[in-house]
């Protein structure tokens, strides 16, 4: 199957960009996981990225999915991602596994980074299944910087765990824990006891793993744990159950956001097309600057400090605490 190349469109509101890339390589990375290498069809450089970044794969059906970049960030000409087949999913992974072929063109948004690696004296990386992907470039970065790191990596079975061959080069730092051999990840052994202020914990994987890691780190000082979710955390009720006004500063207009309508939907009715993807507060595509007002942050992306700063919000899920918000749109 092949699609027709289109010129790169201009950046979308919200700061995202789109490119049409070619699938240069598609290969099995583990049971149920394929790796894709994407390049520009004209051989051009790709937008730069840093460990923790993801791209949006925009499939011909209009389905958009987020995948962490797991290749070499210093290779300016290709992106590598890995896609887990999700039997109960909404068709995105099935398309990648069954229909997307080497040589095909695919639209890509981003890269975008909601999971940046911040400096630390030591890192503890915790991966569940395909959650290992954003951690691979972080491990490379830690190696380059000569920073101590360890990885605890769990999966259903050894054969279902991607990139174990690459990780084999780091014997002594990597603990592989397939569930059928070892049971659930031994989080108490890694996280209980006094907090380790020199250590930052980066965790990515299924929601129940992230909840368990969060509970084990609850007594650690704020800012030591960073997680990335591709499935939203359980939403809480909005702070405000009445309508509020959103002023679009660059349009010199405003819209009313009624209960049950998202800010994203309301803004679109005003004719402003903010790019969106997950519409669940997990991908970061709809990030929007807040110029005034207090957002009711309902996403699964920001940490406590970013939430408190209140200078940006994800308008697919977040709302307003007060009667008015002014957005940088
Ligand atoms: S569209 Fe994904 S966070 Fe809003």
Coordinates of C-alpha atoms and ligand atoms in Angstrom, one line a residue:
X1 CA 0.0 0.0 0.0
X2 CA 1.3 3.5 -0.7
X3 CA -0.1 7.0 -0.1
X4 CA 0.6 10.2 -2.0
X5 CA 3.0 12.7 -0.6
X6 CA 1.7 16.1 0.2
X7 CA 3.7 19.3 1.0
X8 CA 4.4 19.9 4.6
X9 CA 1.6 22.1 6.0
X10 CA 2.3 25.1 8.1
X11 CA 2.5 24.7 11.9
X12 CA -0.9 24.4 13.6
X13 CA -2.1 26.5 16.5
X14 CA -0.8 25.2 19.7
X15 CA 2.8 24.9 18.3
X16 CA 2.6 21.5 16.7
X17 CA 3.9 20.6 13.3
X18 CA 3.1 17.9 10.8
X19 CA 5.3 16.1 8.3
X20 CA 4.7 13.3 5.8
X21 CA 7.4 10.6 6.4
X22 CA 8.2 7.3 4.7
X23 CA 8.4 4.0 6.5
X24 CA 11.9 3.0 5.8
X25 CA 11.9 -0.2 7.9
X26 CA 9.3 -2.3 9.6
X27 CA 10.4 -5.2 11.7
X28 CA 9.4 -7.4 14.7
X29 CA 10.7 -6.0 18.0
X30 CA 9.0 -8.6 20.2
X31 CA 5.9 -10.8 20.3
X32 CA 3.1 -8.4 19.4
X33 CA 5.4 -5.4 18.9
X34 CA 6.7 -3.9 15.6
X35 CA 9.4 -1.4 15.2
X36 CA 9.2 1.4 12.6
X37 CA 11.9 3.6 11.2
X38 CA 10.6 6.7 9.6
X39 CA 12.5 9.1 7.3
X40 CA 11.7 12.1 5.2
X41 CA 10.8 11.0 1.7
X42 CA 13.2 13.7 0.4
X43 CA 16.0 12.8 2.7
X44 CA 15.6 16.0 4.7
X45 CA 16.5 16.5 8.4
X46 CA 13.7 15.8 10.8
X47 CA 12.7 18.1 13.7
X48 CA 14.9 17.7 16.7
X49 CA 13.8 15.9 19.8
X50 CA 15.0 15.0 23.3
X51 CA 14.6 11.8 25.4
X52 CA 11.0 11.4 26.5
X53 CA 9.5 12.9 23.3
X54 CA 6.7 11.2 21.3
X55 CA 5.3 11.7 17.9
X56 CA 1.7 11.5 16.7
X57 CA 1.1 9.0 13.9
X58 CA -1.8 10.3 11.9
X59 CA -3.3 7.4 10.0
X60 CA -5.4 7.6 6.8
X61 CA -8.6 6.9 8.7
X62 CA -8.0 10.0 10.7
X63 CA -7.0 8.0 13.7
X64 CA -4.1 9.5 15.6
X65 CA -1.9 7.7 18.1
X66 CA 1.1 8.7 20.1
X67 CA 4.3 6.7 20.1
X68 CA 7.5 7.5 22.1
X69 CA 10.6 8.0 20.1
X70 CA 13.0 5.2 21.0
X71 CA 15.9 5.7 18.6
X72 CA 19.0 7.8 18.6
X73 CA 18.3 11.4 19.2
X74 CA 21.6 12.4 17.5
X75 CA 20.4 10.8 14.3
X76 CA 18.8 13.8 12.6
X77 CA 17.4 11.9 9.7
X78 CA 15.3 9.1 11.2
X79 CA 12.8 8.4 13.9
X80 CA 12.3 5.0 15.5
X81 CA 9.1 4.0 17.3
X82 CA 7.7 0.7 18.5
X83 CA 4.0 -0.2 18.3
X84 CA 2.3 -2.8 20.5
X85 CA -0.7 -4.6 19.0
X86 CA -3.6 -3.7 21.3
X87 CA -6.4 -6.2 20.8
X88 CA -9.0 -4.1 22.6
X89 CA -7.7 -0.8 21.0
X90 CA -9.5 1.5 18.6
X91 CA -7.8 0.2 15.4
X92 CA -4.6 2.3 15.3
X93 CA -2.2 -0.4 16.3
X94 CA -4.0 -3.0 14.1
X95 CA -3.5 -0.7 11.1
X96 CA 0.2 -0.3 11.8
X97 CA 0.7 -4.1 12.3
X98 CA -1.5 -5.3 9.4
X99 CA -1.6 -2.6 6.7
X100 CA 1.3 -0.2 7.0
X101 CA 4.2 -1.4 5.0
X102 CA 7.8 -0.5 4.2
X103 CA 7.8 2.4 1.7
X104 CA 4.4 3.7 2.7
X105 CA 3.9 7.4 3.6
X106 CA 2.4 8.4 6.9
X107 CA 1.6 11.8 8.4
X108 CA 3.4 12.5 11.7
X109 CA 2.8 15.3 14.2
X110 CA 5.3 16.6 16.7
X111 CA 7.7 15.6 18.2
X112 CA 6.4 16.8 21.6
X113 CA 7.9 16.1 25.0
X114 CA 5.7 15.8 28.1
X115 CA 8.2 13.5 29.8
X116 CA 11.5 15.4 29.7
X117 CA 14.6 14.0 31.4
X118 CA 15.8 16.5 34.0
X119 CA 19.3 16.5 35.4
X120 CA 19.9 14.1 38.3
X121 CA 22.8 12.5 40.1
X122 CA 21.1 9.1 39.6
X123 CA 18.1 7.7 37.8
X124 CA 15.9 4.7 38.5
X125 CA 13.9 3.8 35.4
X126 CA 10.8 1.6 35.7
X127 CA 9.2 0.1 32.6
X128 CA 6.1 -2.0 32.1
X129 CA 5.9 -3.6 28.7
X130 CA 6.0 -1.2 25.8
X131 CA 6.6 1.6 28.4
X132 CA 10.3 0.9 27.9
X133 CA 10.3 2.9 24.7
X134 CA 10.7 6.5 26.1
X135 CA 13.3 5.2 28.6
X136 CA 15.7 3.9 26.0
X137 CA 16.9 7.3 24.8
X138 CA 17.0 8.4 28.5
X139 CA 19.3 5.5 29.2
X140 CA 21.5 6.5 26.3
X141 CA 21.6 10.1 27.6
X142 CA 22.5 8.9 31.1
X143 CA 25.3 6.8 29.6
X144 CA 26.6 9.8 27.6
X145 CA 26.6 12.0 30.7
X146 CA 28.2 9.3 32.9
X147 CA 25.3 9.4 35.3
X148 CA 24.4 6.3 37.4
X149 CA 21.2 4.6 36.4
X150 CA 19.3 1.3 36.8
X151 CA 16.3 -0.1 34.9
X152 CA 13.6 -2.4 36.3
X153 CA 11.7 -3.7 33.3
X154 CA 8.7 -6.0 33.6
X155 CA 6.6 -7.6 30.9
X156 CA 4.1 -10.4 30.4
X157 CA 6.7 -12.8 29.1
X158 CA 10.4 -12.5 28.1
X159 CA 9.4 -12.8 24.4
X160 CA 6.9 -10.0 24.7
X161 CA 9.5 -7.6 26.0
X162 CA 11.0 -5.4 23.3
X163 CA 14.6 -4.3 23.0
X164 CA 16.0 -6.7 25.5
X165 CA 18.9 -7.4 23.1
X166 CA 19.9 -3.7 23.2
X167 CA 19.6 -3.6 27.0
X168 CA 21.8 -6.7 27.2
X169 CA 24.8 -4.4 26.7
X170 CA 24.1 -3.0 30.2
X171 CA 24.4 -6.1 32.3
X172 CA 24.4 -5.2 36.0
X173 CA 22.2 -2.1 35.5
X174 CA 19.2 -3.8 34.0
X175 CA 16.8 -6.1 35.8
X176 CA 14.4 -8.0 33.5
X177 CA 11.4 -9.4 35.3
X178 CA 9.0 -11.3 33.0
X179 CA 5.8 -11.8 34.9
X180 CA 5.5 -15.5 34.0
X181 CA 8.9 -16.1 35.5
X182 CA 9.1 -13.5 38.4
X183 CA 5.6 -12.4 39.2
X184 CA 4.7 -8.7 39.6
X185 CA 7.6 -6.2 39.6
X186 CA 9.2 -6.2 43.1
X187 CA 8.4 -2.5 43.7
X188 CA 8.8 -2.6 47.5
X189 CA 12.4 -3.8 47.2
X190 CA 13.2 -0.8 44.9
X191 CA 11.1 2.0 46.4
X192 CA 10.3 1.3 50.0
X193 CA 12.6 2.7 52.7
X194 CA 13.8 6.2 53.1
X195 CA 13.4 8.5 50.0
X196 CA 16.6 8.9 48.0
X197 CA 16.8 12.6 47.2
X198 CA 19.7 12.0 44.7
X199 CA 17.5 9.7 42.6
X200 CA 14.9 10.7 40.1
X201 CA 12.4 7.9 39.2
X202 CA 11.1 7.8 35.6
X203 CA 8.2 5.3 35.1
X204 CA 6.2 4.4 32.0
X205 CA 3.8 1.5 31.5
X206 CA 0.2 0.4 32.2
X207 CA -1.9 2.6 34.5
X208 CA -1.9 0.1 37.4
X209 CA 1.9 0.0 37.4
X210 CA 2.1 3.8 37.5
X211 CA -0.5 3.9 40.3
X212 CA 1.6 1.3 42.3
X213 CA 4.8 3.3 41.7
X214 CA 3.1 6.5 42.7
X215 CA 1.8 4.9 45.9
X216 CA 5.3 3.6 46.8
X217 CA 6.9 7.0 46.2
X218 CA 4.1 9.0 48.0
X219 CA 6.5 9.7 50.9
X220 CA 9.3 10.9 48.6
X221 CA 9.9 14.7 48.1
X222 CA 7.8 16.2 45.3
X223 CA 9.5 16.2 41.9
X224 CA 11.5 13.0 42.2
X225 CA 8.9 10.9 40.3
X226 CA 8.0 11.5 36.7
X227 CA 5.5 9.2 34.9
X228 CA 4.1 9.1 31.4
X229 CA 0.7 7.8 30.6
X230 CA -0.9 7.0 27.3
X231 CA -4.1 6.0 29.2
X232 CA -5.7 8.8 31.2
X233 CA -5.8 8.7 35.0
X234 CA -9.3 8.4 36.5
X235 CA -11.0 11.8 35.9
X236 CA -12.3 13.8 38.9
X237 CA -15.3 16.1 38.8
X238 CA -14.6 19.6 37.4
X239 CA -14.0 22.3 40.1
X240 CA -16.7 24.5 38.5
X241 CA -20.1 23.1 37.3
X242 CA -21.3 26.3 35.7
X243 CA -20.5 27.9 32.3
X244 CA -17.4 30.1 32.0
X245 CA -16.0 32.6 29.4
X246 CA -12.9 31.9 27.4
X247 CA -11.3 34.9 25.8
X248 CA -9.1 34.2 22.8
X249 CA -6.5 36.9 23.0
X250 CA -5.2 36.7 19.5
X251 CA -8.6 36.7 18.0
X252 CA -10.0 39.5 20.1
X253 CA -13.1 37.4 20.7
X254 CA -14.6 35.2 23.4
X255 CA -16.7 32.0 23.7
X256 CA -18.9 30.6 26.4
X257 CA -18.0 27.1 27.6
X258 CA -21.1 25.4 28.8
X259 CA -21.0 22.4 31.2
X260 CA -20.5 19.2 29.2
X261 CA -18.7 21.0 26.4
X262 CA -14.9 21.0 26.3
X263 CA -12.9 24.2 25.9
X264 CA -11.5 22.6 22.7
X265 CA -15.0 22.2 21.3
X266 CA -16.0 25.7 22.3
X267 CA -12.9 27.2 20.8
X268 CA -13.5 25.4 17.5
X269 CA -17.0 26.8 17.3
X270 CA -15.3 30.2 17.3
X271 CA -13.4 29.2 14.2
X272 CA -10.0 28.5 15.8
X273 CA -8.7 25.0 14.9
X274 CA -6.4 23.8 17.6
X275 CA -4.8 20.5 16.7
X276 CA -5.8 17.7 19.0
X277 CA -5.1 14.0 19.1
X278 CA -6.0 11.9 22.2
X279 CA -8.7 14.3 23.5
X280 CA -8.2 12.6 26.8
X281 CA -5.5 14.8 28.3
X282 CA -2.6 12.4 27.8
X283 CA -0.8 13.4 24.6
X284 CA -0.1 17.1 25.0
X285 CA -1.2 18.0 21.4
X286 CA -3.7 20.7 22.5
X287 CA -1.4 22.5 24.9
X288 CA -2.4 26.1 25.1
X289 CA -0.9 29.1 26.9
X290 CA -3.0 30.7 29.7
X291 CA -2.6 34.4 29.9
X292 CA -5.0 35.1 32.8
X293 CA -7.4 33.1 35.0
X294 CA -6.9 29.9 36.9
X295 CA -7.2 26.7 34.9
X296 CA -8.8 23.5 36.4
X297 CA -6.1 21.1 35.3
X298 CA -7.7 17.7 34.6
X299 CA -4.9 16.2 32.4
X300 CA -2.6 13.2 33.0
X301 CA 0.5 15.1 31.9
X302 CA 1.5 18.0 34.2
X303 CA 3.4 17.5 37.5
X304 CA 2.3 19.3 40.7
X305 CA 4.6 22.2 40.1
X306 CA 3.5 22.7 36.5
X307 CA -0.2 22.5 37.6
X308 CA 0.4 25.1 40.3
X309 CA 2.1 27.5 37.8
X310 CA -1.1 27.5 35.7
X311 CA 0.5 29.1 32.7
X312 CA -0.6 26.4 30.2
X313 CA -3.4 23.8 30.0
X314 CA -4.7 21.0 27.8
X315 CA -8.0 22.3 26.5
X316 CA -9.4 18.9 25.5
X317 CA -10.0 18.1 29.2
X318 CA -9.0 21.0 31.4
X319 CA -11.5 23.7 32.3
X320 CA -11.7 26.9 34.5
X321 CA -11.8 27.3 38.2
X322 CA -13.3 30.8 37.8
X323 CA -15.7 32.7 35.5
X324 CA -13.1 33.7 33.0
X325 CA -9.9 32.4 31.3
X326 CA -7.8 34.2 28.8
X327 CA -6.0 31.9 26.4
X328 CA -3.1 32.6 24.1
X329 CA -5.1 31.7 21.0
Ligands
LIG1 S1 -5.5 16.3 22.6 FE1 -4.2 15.1 23.8 S2 -3.9 16.3 25.6 FE2 -5.4 17.3 24.5

